Short mmCIF file of C-alpha atoms and ligand atoms in Angstrom, two decimals:
data_model
loop_
_atom_site.label_atom_id
_atom_site.label_comp_id
_atom_site.label_asym_id
_atom_site.label_seq_id
_atom_site.Cartn_x
_atom_site.Cartn_y
_atom_site.Cartn_z
CA MET C 998 -7.30 -21.01 10.93
CA THR C 999 -10.71 -20.19 9.59
CA GLN C 1000 -12.14 -17.02 9.94
CA ASN C 1001 -15.47 -15.62 8.83
CA ILE C 1002 -14.39 -12.69 7.02
CA GLN C 1003 -16.86 -10.00 5.81
CA VAL C 1004 -15.87 -7.50 3.02
CA TYR C 1005 -17.70 -4.69 1.69
CA ASN C 1006 -18.05 -5.20 -1.99
CA THR C 1007 -18.51 -1.86 -4.06
CA LEU C 1008 -20.19 -3.97 -6.82
CA SER C 1009 -23.01 -5.33 -4.61
CA ARG C 1010 -22.94 -2.52 -2.30
CA LYS C 1011 -23.22 -4.58 0.72
CA LYS C 1012 -20.99 -6.71 2.93
CA GLU C 1013 -20.43 -10.25 1.80
CA LYS C 1014 -18.85 -13.31 3.10
CA PHE C 1015 -15.27 -13.79 1.79
CA VAL C 1016 -15.02 -16.90 -0.21
CA PRO C 1017 -12.10 -17.34 -2.42
CA ILE C 1018 -12.79 -18.99 -5.89
CA ASN C 1019 -10.07 -21.36 -5.46
CA LYS C 1020 -10.18 -22.19 -1.88
CA SER C 1021 -7.00 -21.41 0.16
CA HIS C 1022 -5.58 -19.49 -3.14
CA VAL C 1023 -6.58 -15.88 -3.02
CA GLY C 1024 -5.59 -13.52 -6.07
CA MET C 1025 -5.63 -9.94 -5.53
CA TYR C 1026 -4.95 -7.21 -7.84
CA VAL C 1027 -4.48 -3.43 -6.93
CA CYS C 1028 -3.93 -0.69 -9.18
CA GLY C 1029 -0.71 0.67 -8.68
CA PRO C 1030 0.78 4.29 -9.25
CA THR C 1031 1.50 6.31 -12.28
CA LEU C 1032 4.91 7.38 -11.38
CA TYR C 1033 5.64 10.75 -12.97
CA GLY C 1034 6.58 12.52 -9.73
CA PRO C 1035 7.74 11.76 -6.24
CA PRO C 1036 5.18 9.63 -4.27
CA HIS C 1037 2.66 11.43 -2.06
CA LEU C 1038 0.14 10.84 0.58
CA GLY C 1039 -2.40 9.98 -2.23
CA HIS C 1040 -0.22 6.93 -2.96
CA ALA C 1041 0.37 5.92 0.62
CA ARG C 1042 -3.24 5.33 1.64
CA PRO C 1043 -4.14 2.52 -0.82
CA SER C 1044 -0.79 0.84 -0.27
CA VAL C 1045 -1.35 0.95 3.45
CA VAL C 1046 -4.78 0.00 3.31
CA PHE C 1047 -4.27 -3.43 0.94
CA ASP C 1048 -0.88 -4.03 2.66
CA VAL C 1049 -3.05 -4.70 5.99
CA ILE C 1050 -5.76 -6.70 4.01
CA TYR C 1051 -2.81 -8.72 2.30
CA ARG C 1052 -0.96 -9.10 5.74
CA TYR C 1053 -4.42 -10.51 7.25
CA LEU C 1054 -5.11 -12.77 4.51
CA LEU C 1055 -1.90 -14.31 4.97
CA HIS C 1056 -1.99 -14.30 8.95
CA VAL C 1057 -5.05 -16.42 8.68
CA GLY C 1058 -3.42 -18.89 6.32
CA TYR C 1059 -4.35 -17.99 2.88
CA LYS C 1060 -1.85 -18.23 0.13
CA VAL C 1061 -1.96 -14.79 -1.82
CA ARG C 1062 -0.91 -13.79 -5.17
CA TYR C 1063 -0.65 -10.16 -4.91
CA VAL C 1064 -0.26 -8.23 -8.00
CA LYS C 1065 0.25 -4.48 -8.20
CA ASN C 1066 1.17 -2.64 -11.22
CA ILE C 1067 3.25 0.22 -12.08
CA THR C 1068 1.68 2.44 -15.08
CA ASP C 1069 4.45 3.53 -17.17
CA VAL C 1070 2.59 4.24 -20.40
CA GLY C 1071 -0.74 5.31 -21.60
CA HIS C 1072 -2.22 7.32 -18.87
CA LEU C 1073 -2.99 10.69 -20.48
CA GLU C 1074 -3.42 13.91 -18.49
CA ASN C 1075 -7.31 13.82 -19.22
CA ASP C 1076 -8.59 10.25 -18.14
CA ALA C 1077 -11.04 10.44 -21.11
CA ASP C 1078 -8.27 9.97 -23.39
CA ALA C 1079 -6.98 13.30 -24.07
CA GLY C 1080 -3.79 15.31 -23.68
CA GLU C 1081 -0.29 14.32 -23.27
CA ASP C 1082 1.15 11.08 -21.67
CA LYS C 1083 1.69 12.02 -18.03
CA ILE C 1084 4.98 10.25 -18.14
CA ALA C 1085 6.11 11.58 -21.52
CA LYS C 1086 5.36 15.07 -20.62
CA LYS C 1087 7.52 14.80 -17.51
CA ALA C 1088 10.35 13.36 -19.53
CA ARG C 1089 10.09 16.27 -22.00
CA VAL C 1090 10.20 18.73 -18.91
CA GLU C 1091 13.23 16.72 -17.16
CA GLN C 1092 14.91 15.85 -20.59
CA LEU C 1093 14.87 12.54 -19.65
CA GLU C 1094 13.92 9.09 -21.56
CA PRO C 1095 10.18 8.45 -20.26
CA MET C 1096 11.81 5.16 -18.79
CA GLU C 1097 14.20 7.32 -16.74
CA VAL C 1098 11.26 9.16 -15.53
CA VAL C 1099 9.66 5.87 -14.42
CA GLN C 1100 12.79 4.39 -12.90
CA LYS C 1101 13.58 7.38 -10.88
CA TYR C 1102 10.42 7.57 -9.09
CA THR C 1103 9.81 3.81 -8.95
CA LEU C 1104 12.98 3.58 -6.88
CA ILE C 1105 11.75 6.54 -4.50
CA TYR C 1106 8.61 4.94 -4.44
CA HIS C 1107 9.95 1.64 -3.20
CA GLU C 1108 11.94 3.36 -0.55
CA ASN C 1109 9.03 5.16 0.53
CA MET C 1110 6.82 1.86 0.71
CA ALA C 1111 9.66 0.01 2.63
CA LYS C 1112 9.77 3.07 5.23
CA LEU C 1113 5.89 2.54 5.57
CA ASN C 1114 6.53 -1.22 6.12
CA VAL C 1115 4.52 -2.07 3.23
CA LEU C 1116 5.36 -5.62 1.82
CA PRO C 1117 6.09 -5.62 -1.70
CA PRO C 1118 3.28 -7.42 -3.99
CA THR C 1119 4.38 -10.85 -5.21
CA ILE C 1120 4.37 -9.57 -8.73
CA GLU C 1121 4.78 -5.97 -9.83
CA PRO C 1122 4.40 -5.84 -13.51
CA ARG C 1123 4.62 -2.79 -15.86
CA ALA C 1124 2.33 -1.91 -18.48
CA SER C 1125 5.09 -1.34 -21.08
CA GLY C 1126 6.40 -5.18 -20.38
CA HIS C 1127 2.74 -6.50 -21.51
CA ILE C 1128 2.08 -4.58 -24.68
CA ILE C 1129 1.60 -7.77 -26.70
CA GLU C 1130 -0.89 -9.03 -23.97
CA GLN C 1131 -2.88 -5.82 -24.33
CA ILE C 1132 -2.91 -6.02 -28.21
CA ASN C 1133 -4.38 -9.54 -28.13
CA MET C 1134 -6.91 -8.33 -25.76
CA VAL C 1135 -7.86 -5.65 -27.84
CA GLU C 1136 -8.13 -7.95 -30.88
CA GLU C 1137 -10.42 -10.11 -28.96
CA ILE C 1138 -12.75 -7.39 -28.14
CA LEU C 1139 -12.67 -6.39 -31.74
CA LYS C 1140 -13.67 -9.91 -32.76
CA ASN C 1141 -16.47 -9.80 -30.45
CA GLY C 1142 -17.83 -6.53 -31.84
CA TYR C 1143 -17.35 -4.36 -28.85
CA ALA C 1144 -14.80 -2.01 -30.26
CA TYR C 1145 -14.31 -0.13 -33.56
CA VAL C 1146 -11.12 1.31 -35.33
CA ALA C 1147 -10.94 4.91 -36.11
CA ASN C 1148 -7.94 6.42 -37.82
CA GLY C 1149 -5.59 3.97 -36.29
CA SER C 1150 -6.89 4.21 -32.69
CA VAL C 1151 -9.18 1.54 -31.29
CA TYR C 1152 -12.18 2.55 -29.11
CA PHE C 1153 -14.47 0.56 -26.91
CA ASP C 1154 -18.08 0.77 -28.15
CA VAL C 1155 -20.02 1.21 -24.89
CA GLU C 1156 -23.37 1.36 -26.65
CA LYS C 1157 -22.98 -1.75 -28.38
CA TYR C 1158 -21.59 -3.57 -25.14
CA ASN C 1159 -24.51 -2.14 -23.25
CA GLN C 1160 -27.04 -3.98 -25.49
CA ASP C 1161 -25.63 -7.57 -24.33
CA HIS C 1162 -24.06 -6.61 -20.93
CA PRO C 1163 -25.09 -3.90 -18.40
CA TYR C 1164 -22.48 -1.01 -18.23
CA GLY C 1165 -22.01 1.06 -15.34
CA GLN C 1166 -22.92 -1.29 -12.51
CA LEU C 1167 -19.81 -0.82 -10.25
CA SER C 1168 -19.87 3.06 -10.37
CA GLY C 1169 -23.71 3.09 -10.33
CA ARG C 1170 -23.81 5.57 -13.35
CA LYS C 1171 -26.63 5.40 -15.67
CA VAL C 1172 -25.50 4.25 -19.24
CA GLU C 1173 -28.22 6.67 -20.97
CA ASP C 1174 -26.75 9.74 -19.11
CA LEU C 1175 -23.36 8.41 -20.16
CA LEU C 1176 -24.23 8.47 -23.72
CA SER C 1177 -26.13 11.47 -23.82
CA GLU C 1178 -23.14 13.51 -22.61
CA THR C 1179 -21.92 15.83 -25.12
CA ARG C 1180 -18.46 15.92 -26.42
CA THR C 1181 -16.75 18.61 -24.79
CA LEU C 1182 -13.10 17.36 -25.09
CA ASP C 1183 -10.70 17.94 -27.73
CA GLY C 1184 -9.51 15.00 -29.84
CA GLN C 1185 -12.71 13.03 -29.12
CA GLU C 1186 -14.33 13.21 -32.70
CA GLU C 1187 -13.05 10.00 -33.44
CA LYS C 1188 -15.26 8.45 -31.07
CA ARG C 1189 -18.89 7.49 -31.71
CA ASN C 1190 -19.83 8.49 -28.52
CA SER C 1191 -18.35 10.45 -25.94
CA ALA C 1192 -18.55 7.48 -23.50
CA ASP C 1193 -16.41 5.21 -25.68
CA PHE C 1194 -12.77 4.64 -24.39
CA ALA C 1195 -9.77 4.27 -25.89
CA LEU C 1196 -8.31 0.76 -26.15
CA TRP C 1197 -5.38 1.68 -28.30
CA LYS C 1198 -4.11 5.09 -29.57
CA LYS C 1199 -2.44 6.04 -32.72
CA ALA C 1200 0.64 7.92 -31.72
CA SER C 1201 1.41 11.46 -33.01
CA PRO C 1202 4.72 11.98 -34.62
CA GLU C 1203 6.32 13.55 -31.66
CA HIS C 1204 5.00 11.03 -29.36
CA ILE C 1205 8.08 8.87 -28.01
CA MET C 1206 6.53 5.59 -26.34
CA ARG C 1207 4.92 3.84 -29.10
CA TRP C 1208 5.02 0.27 -30.38
CA PRO C 1209 3.68 -1.58 -33.64
CA SER C 1210 0.44 -2.97 -33.58
CA PRO C 1211 -2.41 -4.17 -36.34
CA TRP C 1212 -4.15 -0.63 -36.37
CA SER C 1213 -1.06 1.78 -35.97
CA ASP C 1214 2.24 2.66 -34.26
CA GLY C 1215 0.67 3.81 -31.01
CA PHE C 1216 0.25 2.95 -27.44
CA PRO C 1217 -2.45 1.25 -25.28
CA GLY C 1218 -5.13 3.31 -23.54
CA TRP C 1219 -4.70 3.32 -19.70
CA HIS C 1220 -7.53 0.96 -18.72
CA ILE C 1221 -6.38 -2.03 -20.64
CA GLU C 1222 -3.17 -2.66 -18.71
CA CYS C 1223 -5.03 -3.77 -15.95
CA SER C 1224 -7.55 -6.01 -17.52
CA ALA C 1225 -4.31 -7.67 -19.44
CA MET C 1226 -2.21 -7.91 -16.53
CA SER C 1227 -4.64 -9.28 -13.81
CA THR C 1228 -6.02 -11.83 -16.58
CA LYS C 1229 -2.50 -12.90 -17.27
CA TYR C 1230 -1.46 -13.43 -13.58
CA LEU C 1231 -4.60 -14.23 -11.77
CA GLY C 1232 -6.95 -15.57 -14.55
CA GLN C 1233 -10.18 -14.64 -16.09
CA GLU C 1234 -11.77 -14.57 -12.63
CA PHE C 1235 -10.13 -13.68 -9.39
CA ASP C 1236 -10.88 -12.84 -5.90
CA ILE C 1237 -10.16 -9.17 -5.01
CA HIS C 1238 -9.44 -6.14 -6.91
CA GLY C 1239 -8.34 -2.97 -5.01
CA GLY C 1240 -7.70 0.55 -5.58
CA GLY C 1241 -8.72 4.19 -4.69
CA MET C 1242 -12.29 5.33 -5.01
CA ASP C 1243 -11.11 7.83 -7.46
CA LEU C 1244 -10.41 5.09 -9.84
CA LEU C 1245 -14.08 3.61 -9.72
CA PHE C 1246 -14.81 5.49 -12.90
CA PRO C 1247 -14.01 5.28 -15.56
CA HIS C 1248 -11.01 3.09 -14.96
CA HIS C 1249 -12.60 0.13 -12.82
CA GLU C 1250 -15.74 0.32 -14.78
CA CYS C 1251 -13.83 -0.03 -18.16
CA GLU C 1252 -11.69 -3.04 -16.79
CA ILE C 1253 -14.98 -4.94 -16.16
CA ALA C 1254 -16.20 -4.05 -19.64
CA GLN C 1255 -12.80 -5.04 -21.24
CA SER C 1256 -12.80 -8.48 -19.43
CA VAL C 1257 -16.35 -9.35 -20.08
CA GLY C 1258 -15.94 -7.84 -23.85
CA SER C 1259 -13.07 -10.17 -24.26
CA GLY C 1260 -13.20 -13.25 -22.47
CA GLY C 1261 -17.08 -12.97 -21.52
CA LYS C 1262 -16.58 -13.38 -17.62
CA ALA C 1263 -17.17 -10.33 -15.07
CA PRO C 1264 -13.29 -10.73 -13.49
CA VAL C 1265 -13.63 -9.69 -10.17
CA LYS C 1266 -15.61 -11.54 -7.16
CA TYR C 1267 -14.89 -8.71 -4.64
CA TRP C 1268 -14.41 -4.84 -5.40
CA LEU C 1269 -12.70 -3.05 -2.64
CA HIS C 1270 -12.02 0.55 -2.76
CA ASN C 1271 -10.31 3.18 -0.23
CA ASN C 1272 -11.82 6.41 0.35
CA MET C 1273 -9.89 9.62 -0.19
CA ILE C 1274 -7.58 11.81 1.77
CA THR C 1275 -8.20 15.31 2.46
CA ILE C 1276 -5.65 17.96 3.84
CA ASN C 1277 -6.96 20.34 6.31
CA GLY C 1278 -10.39 19.55 5.15
CA LYS C 1279 -9.42 20.38 1.63
CA LYS C 1280 -9.18 17.86 -1.17
CA MET C 1281 -5.61 17.52 -2.45
CA GLY C 1282 -4.40 18.97 -5.44
CA LYS C 1283 -1.46 20.33 -7.27
CA SER C 1284 -3.27 23.63 -8.02
CA LEU C 1285 -4.36 23.87 -4.14
CA GLY C 1286 -0.50 23.65 -3.04
CA ASN C 1287 -1.33 21.01 -0.54
CA PHE C 1288 0.34 18.21 -2.50
CA ILE C 1289 2.45 16.85 0.14
CA ASN C 1290 5.32 14.30 -0.81
CA LEU C 1291 6.11 11.27 1.40
CA ASP C 1292 9.61 12.66 1.72
CA GLU C 1293 8.40 15.95 2.82
CA PHE C 1294 6.30 14.35 5.44
CA PHE C 1295 9.58 12.51 6.65
CA SER C 1296 11.76 15.43 6.68
CA GLY C 1297 8.85 17.91 7.90
CA ASN C 1298 10.18 20.18 4.77
CA HIS C 1299 6.87 21.77 3.60
CA LYS C 1300 5.04 24.74 4.57
CA LEU C 1301 2.04 23.27 5.83
CA LEU C 1302 3.86 20.80 8.30
CA GLU C 1303 4.84 21.93 11.65
CA GLN C 1304 7.34 19.13 12.20
CA ALA C 1305 8.56 15.91 10.65
CA TYR C 1306 6.33 13.00 10.79
CA SER C 1307 7.96 9.61 10.75
CA ALA C 1308 6.61 6.94 8.29
CA MET C 1309 5.02 4.96 11.11
CA THR C 1310 3.18 7.73 12.38
CA ILE C 1311 1.85 8.27 8.90
CA ARG C 1312 0.91 4.62 8.71
CA PHE C 1313 -0.53 4.50 12.18
CA PHE C 1314 -2.60 7.72 11.40
CA MET C 1315 -4.07 6.11 8.46
CA LEU C 1316 -4.99 2.93 10.38
CA GLN C 1317 -7.13 5.10 12.79
CA ALA C 1318 -9.71 5.41 10.09
CA HIS C 1319 -11.54 2.36 8.40
CA TYR C 1320 -10.47 2.31 4.65
CA GLY C 1321 -13.93 3.01 3.27
CA GLY C 1322 -14.12 6.51 5.19
CA THR C 1323 -12.33 9.74 4.27
CA LEU C 1324 -9.24 10.76 5.97
CA ASP C 1325 -8.36 14.21 7.00
CA PHE C 1326 -4.52 15.00 7.61
CA SER C 1327 -3.86 17.95 9.94
CA ASN C 1328 -0.82 18.52 12.00
CA GLU C 1329 -3.05 18.04 15.25
CA GLY C 1330 -4.02 14.65 13.94
CA LEU C 1331 -0.72 13.67 13.17
CA LYS C 1332 0.78 14.86 16.46
CA ALA C 1333 -2.05 12.79 18.34
CA ALA C 1334 -1.05 9.91 16.03
CA GLU C 1335 2.51 10.27 17.08
CA LYS C 1336 1.60 10.17 20.64
CA GLY C 1337 -0.68 7.02 20.41
CA LEU C 1338 1.92 5.09 18.40
CA ASN C 1339 4.43 6.02 21.06
CA ARG C 1340 2.12 4.85 23.74
CA ILE C 1341 1.79 1.31 21.97
CA LEU C 1342 5.50 1.05 21.38
CA ASP C 1343 6.29 1.79 25.01
CA ALA C 1344 3.96 -0.66 26.14
CA HIS C 1345 5.53 -3.12 24.29
CA LYS C 1346 8.81 -2.59 25.93
CA VAL C 1347 7.06 -3.05 29.39
CA LEU C 1348 5.10 -6.09 28.07
CA ILE C 1349 8.46 -7.88 27.37
CA THR C 1350 9.42 -7.35 30.99
CA LEU C 1351 6.52 -8.46 32.58
CA LYS C 1352 6.20 -11.78 34.97
CA PRO C 1353 3.18 -13.49 36.03
CA ASN C 1354 1.84 -11.80 39.20
CA GLY C 1355 -1.29 -13.77 40.14
CA GLU C 1356 -4.74 -14.41 38.99
CA GLY C 1357 -6.66 -11.83 37.20
CA VAL C 1358 -7.32 -10.48 33.88
CA ASP C 1359 -8.75 -12.85 30.91
CA ILE C 1360 -6.88 -11.70 27.46
CA GLN C 1361 -9.27 -14.11 25.57
CA PRO C 1362 -12.26 -11.63 25.02
CA THR C 1363 -9.64 -9.00 23.93
CA LYS C 1364 -8.04 -11.33 21.61
CA GLU C 1365 -11.49 -12.14 20.04
CA ALA C 1366 -12.47 -8.63 19.68
CA CYS C 1367 -9.09 -8.19 17.65
CA TYR C 1368 -10.42 -10.84 15.16
CA LYS C 1369 -13.95 -9.94 15.04
CA ALA C 1370 -12.88 -6.19 14.08
CA MET C 1371 -10.51 -7.56 11.46
CA ASN C 1372 -13.18 -10.04 10.14
CA ASP C 1373 -15.68 -7.02 9.93
CA ASP C 1374 -14.26 -5.67 6.48
CA PHE C 1375 -10.85 -5.04 8.08
CA ASN C 1376 -12.01 -2.48 10.62
CA THR C 1377 -8.69 -1.33 11.98
CA PRO C 1378 -9.96 1.60 14.05
CA ILE C 1379 -11.66 -1.19 16.22
CA VAL C 1380 -8.63 -3.35 16.39
CA LEU C 1381 -6.64 -0.27 17.59
CA ALA C 1382 -9.26 0.29 20.44
CA SER C 1383 -8.61 -3.22 21.70
CA ILE C 1384 -4.95 -2.85 21.33
CA PHE C 1385 -5.37 0.45 23.53
CA ASP C 1386 -7.26 -1.78 26.01
CA MET C 1387 -4.12 -3.98 26.17
CA VAL C 1388 -1.97 -0.89 26.76
CA LYS C 1389 -3.90 -0.20 29.75
CA ILE C 1390 -3.80 -3.79 30.98
CA ILE C 1391 0.01 -3.88 30.49
CA ASN C 1392 0.61 -0.70 32.49
CA SER C 1393 -1.57 -1.56 35.29
CA ILE C 1394 0.07 -5.13 35.51
CA HIS C 1395 3.53 -3.29 35.60
CA LYS C 1396 2.03 -1.21 38.68
CA ASN C 1397 0.72 -4.27 40.34
CA LEU C 1398 -2.53 -2.83 40.03
CA GLN C 1399 -3.95 -5.80 37.97
CA PHE C 1400 -2.92 -9.32 38.00
CA ILE C 1401 -2.21 -12.01 35.33
CA ASN C 1402 -1.22 -15.75 35.34
CA GLU C 1403 1.28 -17.13 33.09
CA LYS C 1404 -1.24 -18.39 30.51
CA ASN C 1405 -2.74 -15.11 29.88
CA LEU C 1406 0.50 -13.21 30.01
CA THR C 1407 1.55 -15.55 26.98
CA LEU C 1408 -1.83 -14.92 25.30
CA LEU C 1409 -1.29 -11.09 25.84
CA LYS C 1410 2.15 -11.22 24.33
CA THR C 1411 0.98 -12.98 21.13
CA THR C 1412 -2.04 -11.12 20.65
CA PHE C 1413 -0.14 -7.87 21.11
CA GLU C 1414 2.55 -8.61 19.05
CA THR C 1415 0.55 -10.48 16.28
CA PHE C 1416 -1.78 -7.57 15.71
CA VAL C 1417 0.60 -4.49 16.36
CA PHE C 1418 3.36 -5.79 14.34
CA GLU C 1419 2.36 -8.74 11.92
CA ILE C 1420 -1.09 -7.49 10.99
CA LEU C 1421 -1.28 -3.88 11.23
CA GLY C 1422 2.31 -3.80 10.27
CA LEU C 1423 3.71 -1.27 12.77
CA LYS C 1424 7.28 -1.12 13.78
CA ASN C 1425 9.60 0.37 16.18
CA SER C 1426 11.54 2.42 14.13
CA GLU C 1427 13.05 5.89 13.50
CA THR C 1428 13.04 6.90 17.09
CA LYS C 1429 15.39 9.73 17.90
CA ASN C 1430 18.04 7.80 19.61
CA THR C 1431 18.47 4.96 16.96
CA SER C 1432 21.92 5.57 16.31
CA THR C 1433 22.58 5.66 20.16
CA ASP C 1434 21.10 2.41 20.43
CA ILE C 1435 23.06 1.01 17.97
CA SER C 1436 26.35 2.41 19.16
CA ASN C 1437 25.37 0.77 22.69
CA GLU C 1438 24.95 -2.57 20.92
CA ILE C 1439 28.12 -2.49 19.06
CA MET C 1440 30.17 -1.50 22.26
CA ASN C 1441 28.34 -4.66 24.10
CA VAL C 1442 29.46 -6.99 21.25
CA LEU C 1443 33.06 -5.48 21.53
CA ILE C 1444 33.37 -5.96 25.38
CA ASP C 1445 31.79 -9.52 25.14
CA LEU C 1446 34.44 -10.31 22.51
CA ARG C 1447 37.36 -8.90 24.62
CA LYS C 1448 35.96 -10.76 27.57
CA GLU C 1449 36.21 -13.94 25.59
CA ALA C 1450 39.68 -13.23 24.13
CA LYS C 1451 41.01 -12.94 27.84
CA ARG C 1452 39.17 -16.05 29.09
CA ALA C 1453 40.99 -17.78 26.07
CA LYS C 1454 44.18 -16.20 26.93
CA ASN C 1455 44.33 -14.40 23.70
CA PHE C 1456 45.54 -11.24 24.98
CA THR C 1457 46.79 -9.96 21.65
CA LEU C 1458 43.16 -9.53 20.59
CA SER C 1459 41.95 -8.29 23.94
CA ASP C 1460 44.54 -5.46 24.05
CA SER C 1461 44.04 -4.78 20.54
CA ILE C 1462 40.10 -4.27 21.04
CA ARG C 1463 41.11 -2.04 23.95
CA ASP C 1464 43.69 0.16 21.91
CA HIS C 1465 41.65 0.61 19.07
CA LEU C 1466 38.78 1.86 21.11
CA ALA C 1467 41.39 4.09 23.06
CA LYS C 1468 42.24 5.55 19.72
CA ILE C 1469 38.97 6.75 18.81
CA GLY C 1470 38.48 8.11 21.88
CA VAL C 1471 36.56 5.41 23.95
CA THR C 1472 37.81 4.22 27.29
CA LEU C 1473 36.92 0.88 28.78
CA LYS C 1474 36.88 0.54 32.56
CA ASP C 1475 37.18 -2.70 34.41
CA SER C 1476 35.61 -3.32 37.55
CA ARG C 1477 34.25 -6.25 39.62
CA GLU C 1478 30.65 -5.59 37.96
CA GLY C 1479 32.28 -6.10 34.65
CA THR C 1480 33.28 -3.55 31.70
CA SER C 1481 31.87 -0.15 31.43
CA TRP C 1482 32.96 2.48 28.62
CA GLU C 1483 33.06 6.33 28.22
CA VAL C 1484 33.82 8.67 25.45
CA LYS C 1485 36.68 11.27 26.24
CA SER C 1486 35.97 14.27 24.06
ZN1 LIG H 1555 -5.94 -0.16 -12.74
#
């Protein structure tokens, strides 16, 4: 299936036709989390946004190599190369090995992502597993003259680089402004210029995470891991690089400079950035006390939450906004999302029971509207509007207020299921009676088994099923209509 997909490229600041470098194969890299604490809402948005993009590319027939890293080293408290390593600090506070911190939160992260129905990437590399690749890249940059060594650390020379290649194009920052900024941070005196950034940092004696290198025992700078790992798995040039808008500068700007500075080529064809989340109109921040963990959303256990919200409600809520716009979380918004999601899932239950009832509605325009919206920079709110159109149609066919023939009913089912489940990744889960549903299913299986046993004259088995159930208080009642059951308390 060929689709004319348009994507908004942060680099060119306009929508461009999506044409992968390697025809049907797409290389996509998304900056993953630095996990030194429980995953929160800020982790969920890029995950859901790029999951939908990944799902859509797969749906239209591309083979996608989707690389999403986990940062487990080198992300300092201050993005400008100062302060303690975020993970090492947490390890010290929790009295754990840094790798135990990463493992602990990676497991929770994976669990949370599964609940959000986020498909795992095809490769999930860790920075600490790619130290050699990072050292090699730093050596290349040094060889090309775009970096310098100072006291065992290596810094990228922004001024030198900018003489040959424009720096700041992605973020739109003026290099003159960056170079004229005064040094206000501690530990910056090794840098020739405050705009320079660390490629390798010499470890202080108390620093735990350290590796040998040609320059010192130390650790890589935060930005170099993404350049090294994307090059390793996707090549020097690849199609999509994604991440949150907060990573645009310095992280992504530095990634471009590192790739150009080592291999001579701009690494990314399409830069995609999801916008930020606010909570009740305020920026999320630890100091503001509005950092809500995903598990707290799922349990409702947070002072700002009026109730628990399922992972699917969170996912649905995010899909109601285009990824390029900001998204404000509030209890009102989430409750409305919960209702909207239930309307869709309830409509599906009705849809699967519908039978053709005559000539009437034409589903083709709705299907086309869904594709048109996805092709227009993955515009999920517009897709949802079409899905709600289908919900209305389903409900009126159910009441015989509208009519549909067999061909259109089939089209309605495939369009609805393709967009709701496969592309938007919504699913019917965590409804309040899940365990009841499961009990009903198990009882149906047992009743069928007993019927089979009786038919085969295996009365030992059929009696055994009845007696076992009786022991746990479940009574089977046989009648002409079949077998029913009740629980005696
Ligand atoms: Zn990154």
